[in-house]
XYZ file of C-alpha atoms in Angstrom:
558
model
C -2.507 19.658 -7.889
C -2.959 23.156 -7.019
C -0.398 26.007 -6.930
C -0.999 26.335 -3.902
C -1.218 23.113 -2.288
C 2.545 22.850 -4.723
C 3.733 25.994 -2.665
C 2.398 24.435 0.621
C 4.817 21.518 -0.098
C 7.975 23.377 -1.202
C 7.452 25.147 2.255
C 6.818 22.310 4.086
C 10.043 20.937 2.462
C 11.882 23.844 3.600
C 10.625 24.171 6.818
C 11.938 20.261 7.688
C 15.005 21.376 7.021
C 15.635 24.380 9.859
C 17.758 22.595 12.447
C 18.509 23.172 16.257
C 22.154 23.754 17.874
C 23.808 24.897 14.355
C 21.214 26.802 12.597
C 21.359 27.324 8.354
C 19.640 28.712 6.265
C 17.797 25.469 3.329
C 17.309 25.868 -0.239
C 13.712 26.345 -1.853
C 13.131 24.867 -5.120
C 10.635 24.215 -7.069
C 7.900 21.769 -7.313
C 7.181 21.249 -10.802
C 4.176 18.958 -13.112
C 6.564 15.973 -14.924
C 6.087 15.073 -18.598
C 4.761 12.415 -19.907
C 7.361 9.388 -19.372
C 7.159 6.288 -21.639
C 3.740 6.794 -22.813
C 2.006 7.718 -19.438
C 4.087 5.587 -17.040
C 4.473 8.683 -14.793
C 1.693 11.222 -16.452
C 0.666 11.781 -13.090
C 4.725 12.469 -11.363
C 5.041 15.390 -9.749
C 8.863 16.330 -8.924
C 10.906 18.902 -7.201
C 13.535 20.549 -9.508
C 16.124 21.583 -6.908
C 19.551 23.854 -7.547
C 22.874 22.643 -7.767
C 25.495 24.475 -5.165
C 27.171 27.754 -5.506
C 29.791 29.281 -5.619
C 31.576 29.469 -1.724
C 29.036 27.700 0.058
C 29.176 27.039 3.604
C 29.387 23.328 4.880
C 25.585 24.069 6.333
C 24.608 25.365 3.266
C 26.249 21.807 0.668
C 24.728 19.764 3.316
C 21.374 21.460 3.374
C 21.137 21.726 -0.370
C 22.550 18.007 -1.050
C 19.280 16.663 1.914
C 16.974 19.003 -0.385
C 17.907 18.038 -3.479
C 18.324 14.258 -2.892
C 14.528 14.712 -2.497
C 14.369 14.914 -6.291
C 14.587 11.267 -8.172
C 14.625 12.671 -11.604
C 17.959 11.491 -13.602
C 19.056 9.172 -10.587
C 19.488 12.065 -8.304
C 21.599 14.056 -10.747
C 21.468 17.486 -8.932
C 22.038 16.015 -5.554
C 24.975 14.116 -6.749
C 26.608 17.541 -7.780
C 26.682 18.126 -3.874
C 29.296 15.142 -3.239
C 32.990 15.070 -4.167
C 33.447 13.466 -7.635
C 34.940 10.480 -6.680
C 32.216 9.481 -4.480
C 29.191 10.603 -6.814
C 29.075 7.147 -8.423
C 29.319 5.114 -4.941
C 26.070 7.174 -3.329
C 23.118 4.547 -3.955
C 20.425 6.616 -2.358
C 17.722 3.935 -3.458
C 18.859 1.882 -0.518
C 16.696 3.517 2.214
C 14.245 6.262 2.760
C 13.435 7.618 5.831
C 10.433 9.138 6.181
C 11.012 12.426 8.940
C 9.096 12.838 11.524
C 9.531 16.678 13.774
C 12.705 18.700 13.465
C 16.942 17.679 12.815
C 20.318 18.453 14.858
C 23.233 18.678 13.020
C 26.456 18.159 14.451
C 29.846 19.571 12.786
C 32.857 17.983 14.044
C 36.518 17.793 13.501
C 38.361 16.749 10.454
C 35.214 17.483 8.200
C 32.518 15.407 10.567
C 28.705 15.696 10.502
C 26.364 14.020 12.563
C 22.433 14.512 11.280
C 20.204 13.210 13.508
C 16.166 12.576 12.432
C 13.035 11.524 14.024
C 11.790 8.660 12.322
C 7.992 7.920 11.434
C 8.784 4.894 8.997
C 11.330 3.590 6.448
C 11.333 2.358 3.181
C 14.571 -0.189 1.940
C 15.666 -0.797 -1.668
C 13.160 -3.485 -2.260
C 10.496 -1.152 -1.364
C 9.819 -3.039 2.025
C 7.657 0.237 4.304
C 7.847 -0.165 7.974
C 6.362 2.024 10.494
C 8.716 3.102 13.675
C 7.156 3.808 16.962
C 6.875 7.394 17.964
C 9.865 8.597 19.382
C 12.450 6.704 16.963
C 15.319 8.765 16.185
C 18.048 7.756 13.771
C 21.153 9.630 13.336
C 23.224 9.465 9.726
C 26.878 10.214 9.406
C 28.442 12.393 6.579
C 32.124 13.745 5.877
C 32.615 16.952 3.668
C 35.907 18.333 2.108
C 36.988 20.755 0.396
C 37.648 20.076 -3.903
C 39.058 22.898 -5.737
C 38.104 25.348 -2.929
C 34.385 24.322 -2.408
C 32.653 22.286 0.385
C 31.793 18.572 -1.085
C 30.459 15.948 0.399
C 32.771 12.889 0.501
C 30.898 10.207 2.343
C 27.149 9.899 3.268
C 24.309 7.581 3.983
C 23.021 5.483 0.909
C 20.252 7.262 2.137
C 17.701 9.716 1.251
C 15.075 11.840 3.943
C 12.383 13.094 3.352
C 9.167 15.089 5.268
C 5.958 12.665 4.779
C 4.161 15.278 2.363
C 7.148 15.242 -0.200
C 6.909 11.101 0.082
C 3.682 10.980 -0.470
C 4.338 13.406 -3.738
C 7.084 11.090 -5.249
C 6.303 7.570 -4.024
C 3.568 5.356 -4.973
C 2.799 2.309 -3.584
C 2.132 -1.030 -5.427
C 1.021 -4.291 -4.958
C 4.131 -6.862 -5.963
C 1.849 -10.212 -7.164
C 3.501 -13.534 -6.385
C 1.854 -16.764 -6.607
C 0.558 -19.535 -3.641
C 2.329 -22.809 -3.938
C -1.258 -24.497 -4.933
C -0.378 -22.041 -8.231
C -3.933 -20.867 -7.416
C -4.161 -17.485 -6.180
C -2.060 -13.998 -6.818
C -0.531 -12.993 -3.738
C 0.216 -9.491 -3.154
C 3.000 -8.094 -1.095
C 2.952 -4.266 -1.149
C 6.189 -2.276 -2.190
C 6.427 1.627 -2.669
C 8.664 3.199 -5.416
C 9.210 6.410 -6.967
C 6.802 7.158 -9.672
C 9.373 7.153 -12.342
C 10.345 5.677 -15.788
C 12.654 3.199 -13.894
C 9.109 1.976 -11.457
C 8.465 -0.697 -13.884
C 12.429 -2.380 -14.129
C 12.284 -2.197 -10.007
C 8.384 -3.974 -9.864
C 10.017 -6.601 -12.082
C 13.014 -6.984 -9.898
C 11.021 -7.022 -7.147
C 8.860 -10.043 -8.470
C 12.324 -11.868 -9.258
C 13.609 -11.357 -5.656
C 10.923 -13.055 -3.942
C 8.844 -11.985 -1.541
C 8.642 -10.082 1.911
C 10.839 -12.589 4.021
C 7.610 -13.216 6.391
C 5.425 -14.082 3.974
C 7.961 -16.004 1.498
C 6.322 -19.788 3.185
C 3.613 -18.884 1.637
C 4.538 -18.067 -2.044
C 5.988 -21.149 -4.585
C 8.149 -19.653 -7.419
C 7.012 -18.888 -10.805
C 10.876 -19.138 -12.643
C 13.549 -21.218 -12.231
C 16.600 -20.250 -9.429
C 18.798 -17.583 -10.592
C 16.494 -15.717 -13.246
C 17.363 -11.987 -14.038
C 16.537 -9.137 -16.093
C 18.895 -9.456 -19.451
C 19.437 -6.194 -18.987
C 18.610 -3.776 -15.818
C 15.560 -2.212 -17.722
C 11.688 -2.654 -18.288
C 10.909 -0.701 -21.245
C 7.287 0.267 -22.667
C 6.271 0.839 -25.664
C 2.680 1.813 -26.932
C 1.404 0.280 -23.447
C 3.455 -2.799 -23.484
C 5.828 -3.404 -20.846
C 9.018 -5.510 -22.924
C 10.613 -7.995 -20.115
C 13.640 -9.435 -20.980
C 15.365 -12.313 -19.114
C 18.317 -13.851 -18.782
C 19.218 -17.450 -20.473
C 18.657 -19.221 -17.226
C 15.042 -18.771 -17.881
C 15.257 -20.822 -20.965
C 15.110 -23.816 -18.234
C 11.277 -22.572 -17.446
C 8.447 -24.986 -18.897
C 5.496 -23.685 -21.021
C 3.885 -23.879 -17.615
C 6.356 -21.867 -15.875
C 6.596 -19.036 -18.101
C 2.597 -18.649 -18.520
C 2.487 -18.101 -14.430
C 5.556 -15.917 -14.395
C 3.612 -13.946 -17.018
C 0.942 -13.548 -15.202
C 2.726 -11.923 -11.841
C 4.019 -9.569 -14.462
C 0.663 -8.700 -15.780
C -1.034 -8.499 -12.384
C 1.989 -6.148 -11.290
C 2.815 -4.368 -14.195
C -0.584 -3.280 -14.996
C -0.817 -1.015 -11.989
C 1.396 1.731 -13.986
C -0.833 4.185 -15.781
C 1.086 3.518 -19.239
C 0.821 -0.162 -19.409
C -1.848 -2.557 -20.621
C -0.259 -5.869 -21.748
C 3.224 -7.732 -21.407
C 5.867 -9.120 -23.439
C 8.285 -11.780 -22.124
C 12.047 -12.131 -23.768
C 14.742 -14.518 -23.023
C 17.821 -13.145 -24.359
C 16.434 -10.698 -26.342
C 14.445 -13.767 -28.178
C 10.316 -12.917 -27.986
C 8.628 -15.095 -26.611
C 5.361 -16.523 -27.529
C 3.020 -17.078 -23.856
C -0.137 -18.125 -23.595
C -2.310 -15.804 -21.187
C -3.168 -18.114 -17.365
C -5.690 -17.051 -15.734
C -4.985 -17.310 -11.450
C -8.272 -18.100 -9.450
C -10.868 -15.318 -8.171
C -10.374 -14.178 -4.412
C -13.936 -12.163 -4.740
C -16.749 -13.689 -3.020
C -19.171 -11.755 -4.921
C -20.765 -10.391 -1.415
C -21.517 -6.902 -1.092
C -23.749 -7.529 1.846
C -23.987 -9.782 5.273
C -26.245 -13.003 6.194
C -27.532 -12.359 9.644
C -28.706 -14.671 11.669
C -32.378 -13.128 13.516
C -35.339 -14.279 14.916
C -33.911 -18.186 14.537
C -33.006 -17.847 10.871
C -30.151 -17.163 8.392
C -31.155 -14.094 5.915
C -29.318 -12.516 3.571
C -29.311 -8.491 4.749
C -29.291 -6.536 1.419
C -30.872 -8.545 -1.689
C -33.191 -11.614 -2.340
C -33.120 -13.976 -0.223
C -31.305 -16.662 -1.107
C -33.677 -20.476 -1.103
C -29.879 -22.255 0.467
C -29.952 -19.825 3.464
C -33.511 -21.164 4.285
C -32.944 -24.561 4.370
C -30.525 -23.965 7.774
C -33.335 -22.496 9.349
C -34.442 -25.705 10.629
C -31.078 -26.470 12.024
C -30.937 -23.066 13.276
C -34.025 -23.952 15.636
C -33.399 -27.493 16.197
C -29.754 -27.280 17.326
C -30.040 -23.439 18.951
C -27.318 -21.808 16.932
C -25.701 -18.760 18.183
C -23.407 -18.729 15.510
C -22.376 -19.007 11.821
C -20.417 -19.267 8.450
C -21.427 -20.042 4.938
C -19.017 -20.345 2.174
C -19.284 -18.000 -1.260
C -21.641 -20.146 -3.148
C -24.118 -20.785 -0.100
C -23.515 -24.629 0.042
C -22.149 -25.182 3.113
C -22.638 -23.508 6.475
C -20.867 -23.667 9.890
C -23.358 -23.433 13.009
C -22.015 -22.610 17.346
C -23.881 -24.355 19.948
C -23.416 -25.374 23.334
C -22.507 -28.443 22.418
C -19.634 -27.660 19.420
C -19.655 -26.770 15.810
C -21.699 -28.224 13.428
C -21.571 -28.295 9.562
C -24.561 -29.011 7.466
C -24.940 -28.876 3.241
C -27.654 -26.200 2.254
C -27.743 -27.820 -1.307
C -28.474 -31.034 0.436
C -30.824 -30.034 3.378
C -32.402 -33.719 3.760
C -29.292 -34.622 5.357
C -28.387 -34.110 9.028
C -25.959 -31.846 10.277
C -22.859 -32.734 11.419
C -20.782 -32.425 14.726
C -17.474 -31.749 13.547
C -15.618 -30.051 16.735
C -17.324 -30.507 19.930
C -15.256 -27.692 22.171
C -17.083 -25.353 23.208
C -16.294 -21.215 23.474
C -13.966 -21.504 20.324
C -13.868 -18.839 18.356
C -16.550 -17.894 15.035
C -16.147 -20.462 12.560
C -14.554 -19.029 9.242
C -14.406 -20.809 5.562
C -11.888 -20.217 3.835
C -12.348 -19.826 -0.247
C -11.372 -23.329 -0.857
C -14.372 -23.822 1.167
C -12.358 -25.426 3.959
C -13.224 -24.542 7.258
C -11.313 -22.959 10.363
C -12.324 -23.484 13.909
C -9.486 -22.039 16.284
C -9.399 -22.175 20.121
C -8.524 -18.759 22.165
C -5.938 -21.358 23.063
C -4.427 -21.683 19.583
C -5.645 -24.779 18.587
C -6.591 -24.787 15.130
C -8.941 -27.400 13.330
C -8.872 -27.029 9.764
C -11.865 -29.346 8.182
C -11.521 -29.329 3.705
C -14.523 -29.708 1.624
C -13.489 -33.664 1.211
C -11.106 -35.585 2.992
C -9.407 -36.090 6.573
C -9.649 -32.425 9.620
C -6.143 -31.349 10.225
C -5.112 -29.917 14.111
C -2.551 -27.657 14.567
C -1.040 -25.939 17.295
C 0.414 -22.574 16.112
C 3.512 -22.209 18.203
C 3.835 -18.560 18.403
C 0.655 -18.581 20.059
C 1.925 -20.286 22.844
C 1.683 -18.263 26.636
C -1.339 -15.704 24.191
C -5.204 -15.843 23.867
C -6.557 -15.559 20.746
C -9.545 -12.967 20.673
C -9.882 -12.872 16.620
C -9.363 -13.972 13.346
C -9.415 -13.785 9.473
C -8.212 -15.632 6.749
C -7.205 -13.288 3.578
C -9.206 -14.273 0.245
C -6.467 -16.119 -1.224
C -6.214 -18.074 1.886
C -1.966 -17.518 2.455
C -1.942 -14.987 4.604
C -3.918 -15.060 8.134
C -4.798 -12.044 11.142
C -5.241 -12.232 14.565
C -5.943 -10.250 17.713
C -4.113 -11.959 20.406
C -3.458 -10.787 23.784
C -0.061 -12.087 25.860
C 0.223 -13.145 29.610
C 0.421 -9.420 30.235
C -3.130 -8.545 28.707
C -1.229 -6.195 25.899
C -3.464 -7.069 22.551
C -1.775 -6.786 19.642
C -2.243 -7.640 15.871
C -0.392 -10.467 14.044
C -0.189 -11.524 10.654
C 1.819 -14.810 8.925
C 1.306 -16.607 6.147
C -0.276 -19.942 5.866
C 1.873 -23.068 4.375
C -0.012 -24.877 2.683
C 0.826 -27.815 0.222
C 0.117 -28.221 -3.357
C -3.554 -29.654 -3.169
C -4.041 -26.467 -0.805
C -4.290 -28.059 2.520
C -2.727 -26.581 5.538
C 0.519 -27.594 6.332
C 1.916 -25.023 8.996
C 2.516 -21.157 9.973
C 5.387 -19.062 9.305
C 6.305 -16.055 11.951
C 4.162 -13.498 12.659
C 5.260 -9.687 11.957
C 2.728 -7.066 14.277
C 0.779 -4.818 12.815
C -0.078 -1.172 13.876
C -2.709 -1.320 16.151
C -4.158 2.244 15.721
C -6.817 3.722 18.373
C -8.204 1.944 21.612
C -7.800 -1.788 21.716
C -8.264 -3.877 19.322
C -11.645 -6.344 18.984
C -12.375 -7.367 15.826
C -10.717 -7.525 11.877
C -11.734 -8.398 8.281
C -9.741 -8.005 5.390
C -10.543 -5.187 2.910
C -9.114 -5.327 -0.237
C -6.009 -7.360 -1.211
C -3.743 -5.471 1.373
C -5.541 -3.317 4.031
C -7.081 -4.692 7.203
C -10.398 -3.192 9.089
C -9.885 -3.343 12.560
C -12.551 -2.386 14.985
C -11.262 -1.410 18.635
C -12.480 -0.485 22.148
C -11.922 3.323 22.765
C -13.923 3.030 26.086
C -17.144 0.749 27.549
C -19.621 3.340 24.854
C -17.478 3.951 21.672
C -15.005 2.235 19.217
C -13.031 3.264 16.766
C -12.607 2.021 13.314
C -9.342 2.201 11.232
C -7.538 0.948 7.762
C -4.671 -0.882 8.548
C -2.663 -1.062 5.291
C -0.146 -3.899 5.102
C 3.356 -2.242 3.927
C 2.304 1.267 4.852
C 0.489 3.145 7.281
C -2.791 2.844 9.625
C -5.788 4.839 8.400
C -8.641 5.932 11.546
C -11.740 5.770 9.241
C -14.499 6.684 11.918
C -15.732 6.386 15.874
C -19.183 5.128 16.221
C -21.163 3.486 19.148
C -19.582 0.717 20.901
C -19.441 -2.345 18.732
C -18.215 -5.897 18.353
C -18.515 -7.232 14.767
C -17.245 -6.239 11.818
C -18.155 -7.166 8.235
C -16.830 -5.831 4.758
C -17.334 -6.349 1.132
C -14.206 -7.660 -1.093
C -12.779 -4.239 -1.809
C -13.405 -2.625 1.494
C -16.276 -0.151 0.188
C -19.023 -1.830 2.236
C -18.694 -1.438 5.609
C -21.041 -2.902 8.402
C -20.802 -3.519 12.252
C -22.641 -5.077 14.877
C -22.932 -2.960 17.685
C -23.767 -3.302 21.629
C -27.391 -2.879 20.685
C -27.605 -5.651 18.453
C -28.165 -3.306 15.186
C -26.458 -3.727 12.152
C -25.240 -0.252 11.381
C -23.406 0.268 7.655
C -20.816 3.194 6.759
C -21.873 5.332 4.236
C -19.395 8.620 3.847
C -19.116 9.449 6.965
C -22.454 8.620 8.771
C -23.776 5.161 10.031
C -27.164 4.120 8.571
C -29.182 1.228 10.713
C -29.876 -2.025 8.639
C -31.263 -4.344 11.156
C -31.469 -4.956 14.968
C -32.253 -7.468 17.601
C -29.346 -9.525 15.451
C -27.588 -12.519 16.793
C -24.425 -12.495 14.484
C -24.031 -11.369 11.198
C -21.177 -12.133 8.716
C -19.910 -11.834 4.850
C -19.885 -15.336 3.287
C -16.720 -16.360 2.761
């Protein structure tokens, strides 16, 4: 980072910290490039290296050097502890909560030593690393007492709390994907946590892992170690790139089996730090010796969308592939308005007027069948077991696996709400919708899928709501293993398109012409929509390039 963008942020720092009613005057400090922690774990930390108090200090002036120096992680808040009295420095446990400031602060000063501090509030992040975003206009207010020790103003209670103006968090914190696995023991699940970018990052990612998962998606996630295993000791250390894990003696209970899956949560999680390449697993401080397990692929290998035009399936971008073709008789034939195919172009889905029909492209001298005869359900979707989801605006879900007996469920928080949208995430425990209540307010839901251990559906957990961004929401895919494109109605001629990011905040990405389907690669980095005009338009940096037109539907395989 520049100096200057560095002496933007001090200033930006200092400038949160003015108040209203009782003015002060805050502390500047500065921001300063971190060494290189445990091999590169934190290369790229930036910090603020804040004072300590002085002499005679005025109760503004502790309490506005204490909120601008808690800002500073380095040596578990060291400086910022030298602002409270010293028999409450050990009993602060600022990593509790972090709230992220939004606009200006009142303080308060009341009798007997009092303060009130009161915030706006864009979002908060708790001591598992859990971000939520508040609505606009959230306020919170935190109480603090101050004293006097030996003559100076300390602080003698306060928040387990630390606040901070959004361009210092987004100095110090770093977010990271917390891997967990599905109860088929499939597919790595990630549940997004943000942390300080610190020595301690890796010891709190491993914690994490051991605490489970984010409560609403915890039906969705088996565990990898027996009940009631801990870290031996509260520390994840590295050396020369390997993260060194050490558990306690109840995981000497875990099967071979066991310990090669909980290794591989580590790996997936622990990898994310710049300083670590591999992991070692201890129990009791006794190495031990863990064959790799390697968890499923969520990628679909597409890049590009099939569209259906002029009565037949073609992929958009690439060779054609000879599967698609063979549904081009059915396309005629049946008059399909719609469609899925799974990953490896076996199987498609096909609307009509008369239902949903599914047909084998690797076996094309058989006829298709009618598997769900309702009619104005919403687009068919595989999942990447290849099973396939047909859901009512109703709620009514038909889920039909590659071999055995269709499953019907009615998801009960959908009850009294039309469904307008769906997706499925890749590694099929985690599902999005655009629903709209008996009001007509359309909002965005996500749960996780239950499913048993051969993978078939078994039920929903509760749905948290998501963001919603710009204009009104119309269509979503996943992108990447924890964002969400949604594409939403600004007005009748334009939409908007935005990033929802699952644990942190929404993204706008671009308007563009009014549109109504959305497509995207994998990762995210191909983008394409379907717009009014029947044209297949794709994002590339900031400008929409046409692909095709006079398209029926297009999708990704999946």
């Amino acid at each position: 980072m520049t100096r200057r963008l560095l002496g933007a942020l001090t200033a930006l720092l200092a400038g949160a910290l003015l108040v209203t009613g009782c003015a002060e005057i805050p502390r500047t400090s500065a921001v300063r490039q971190g060494p290189d922690i445990q091999n590169g774990l934190a290369s790229d930390y930036l910090y603020y290296s804040p004072s300590g108090p002085l002499m005679g200090e005025s109760k503004a002036d502790i309490l506005s050097g204490f909120l601008n120096a808690s800002t500073g992680p380095q040596n578990d808040y060291g400086i910022a502890r030298e602002y409270l009295a010293p028999d409450f420095r050990a009993k602060w446990s600022p990593n509790q909560q972090v709230y992220i400031q939004r606009g200006g602060q009142k303080i308060q000063f009341g009798p007997k030593g009092a303060v009130q501090l009161s915030i706006g509030v864009s979002a908060v992040v708790d001591g598992q690393g859990h971000y939520s975003v508040r609505p606009a206009g959230t306020t919170q207010n935190l109480s603090f007492k101050m004293a006097q020790v030996n003559g100076q103003w300390r602080i003698t209670e306060a928040p387990n709390a630390v606040v901070m103006i959004r361009p210092v968090f987004e100095v110090i914190f770093h977010s990271y994907a917390v891997y967990y696995f599905d109860r088929t023991y499939n597919y790595l699940v990630p549940d997004l946590r943000w942390f300080p970018a610190r020595a301690s990052t890796a010891t709190r990612l491993v914690s994490a892992i051991l605490a489970g998962p984010s409560k609403w998606l915890s039906d969705a996630i088996a565990p990898a170690m027996p009940s009631g295993t801990k870290l031996a000791i509260d520390s994840v250390t590295v050396d020369k790139k390997t993260a060194v894990v050490n558990l306690s003696v109840a995981a000497l209970q875990a099967s071979r089996l066991q310990k090669q899956r909980f290794k591989a949560e580590l790996t997936a999680t622990l990898t994310q730090l710049s300083g670590v390449s591999k992991v070692q697993v201890q129990i009791a401080n006794a190495i031990q010796k863990i064959d790799d397990f390697s968890p499923a692929s969520t990628s679909s290998g597409a890049y590009a969308p099939v569209v259906l035009a002029a009565s037949q399936l073609q992929q958009l971008v690439g060779p054609s592939g000879s599967r698609l073709a063979n549904a081009n008789q059915w396309v005629t034939t049946l008059g399909v308005t719609d469609f899925a195919v799974t990953a490896d172009q076996t199987s498609v889905a096909m609307t009509t007027k008369t239902g949903i029909f599914t047909g084998r492209l690797d076996q094309s001298e058989k006829a298709p069948v009618l598997v769900d005869k309702r009619t104005g359900i919403l687009p068919p979707r595989f999942d990447r077991r290849g099973q396939l989801w047909m859901l009512g605006a109703d709620g009514l879900l038909q889920v039909l696996p590659s071999t055995g007996k269709a499953g019907w469920y009615k998801i009960h928080w959908l009850k009294d709400h039309t469904v307008k949208a769906f997706t499925v995430s890749p590694d099929g425990a985690r599902v999005a919708m655009i629903v709209a209540d008996s009001k007509g307010r359309v909002r965005i839901q996500l749960a996780a899928v239950v499913r048993n251990r051969l993978g078939i559906v078994s039920g929903f957990g509760s749905p948290i709501e998501l963001a919603a961004g710009v204009g009104t929401p119309t269509a979503l895919e996943w992108a990447g293993k924890t964002g969400l494109l949604v594409l939403s109605d600004i007005d009748s001629t334009q939409s908007d398109l935005t990033l929802l990011t699952i644990g942190g905040d929404p993204r706008e990405i671009s308007t563009l012409d009014h549109a109504y389907g959305l497509m995207t690669s994998d990762d995210g980095s191909n983008i394409y929509v379907l717009d009014s005009r029947r044209r297949v338009m794709q994002y590339r940096g900031y400008t929409w390039t046409l692909l095709d037109q006079d398209v029926l539907a297009a999708h990704m395989v999946n």
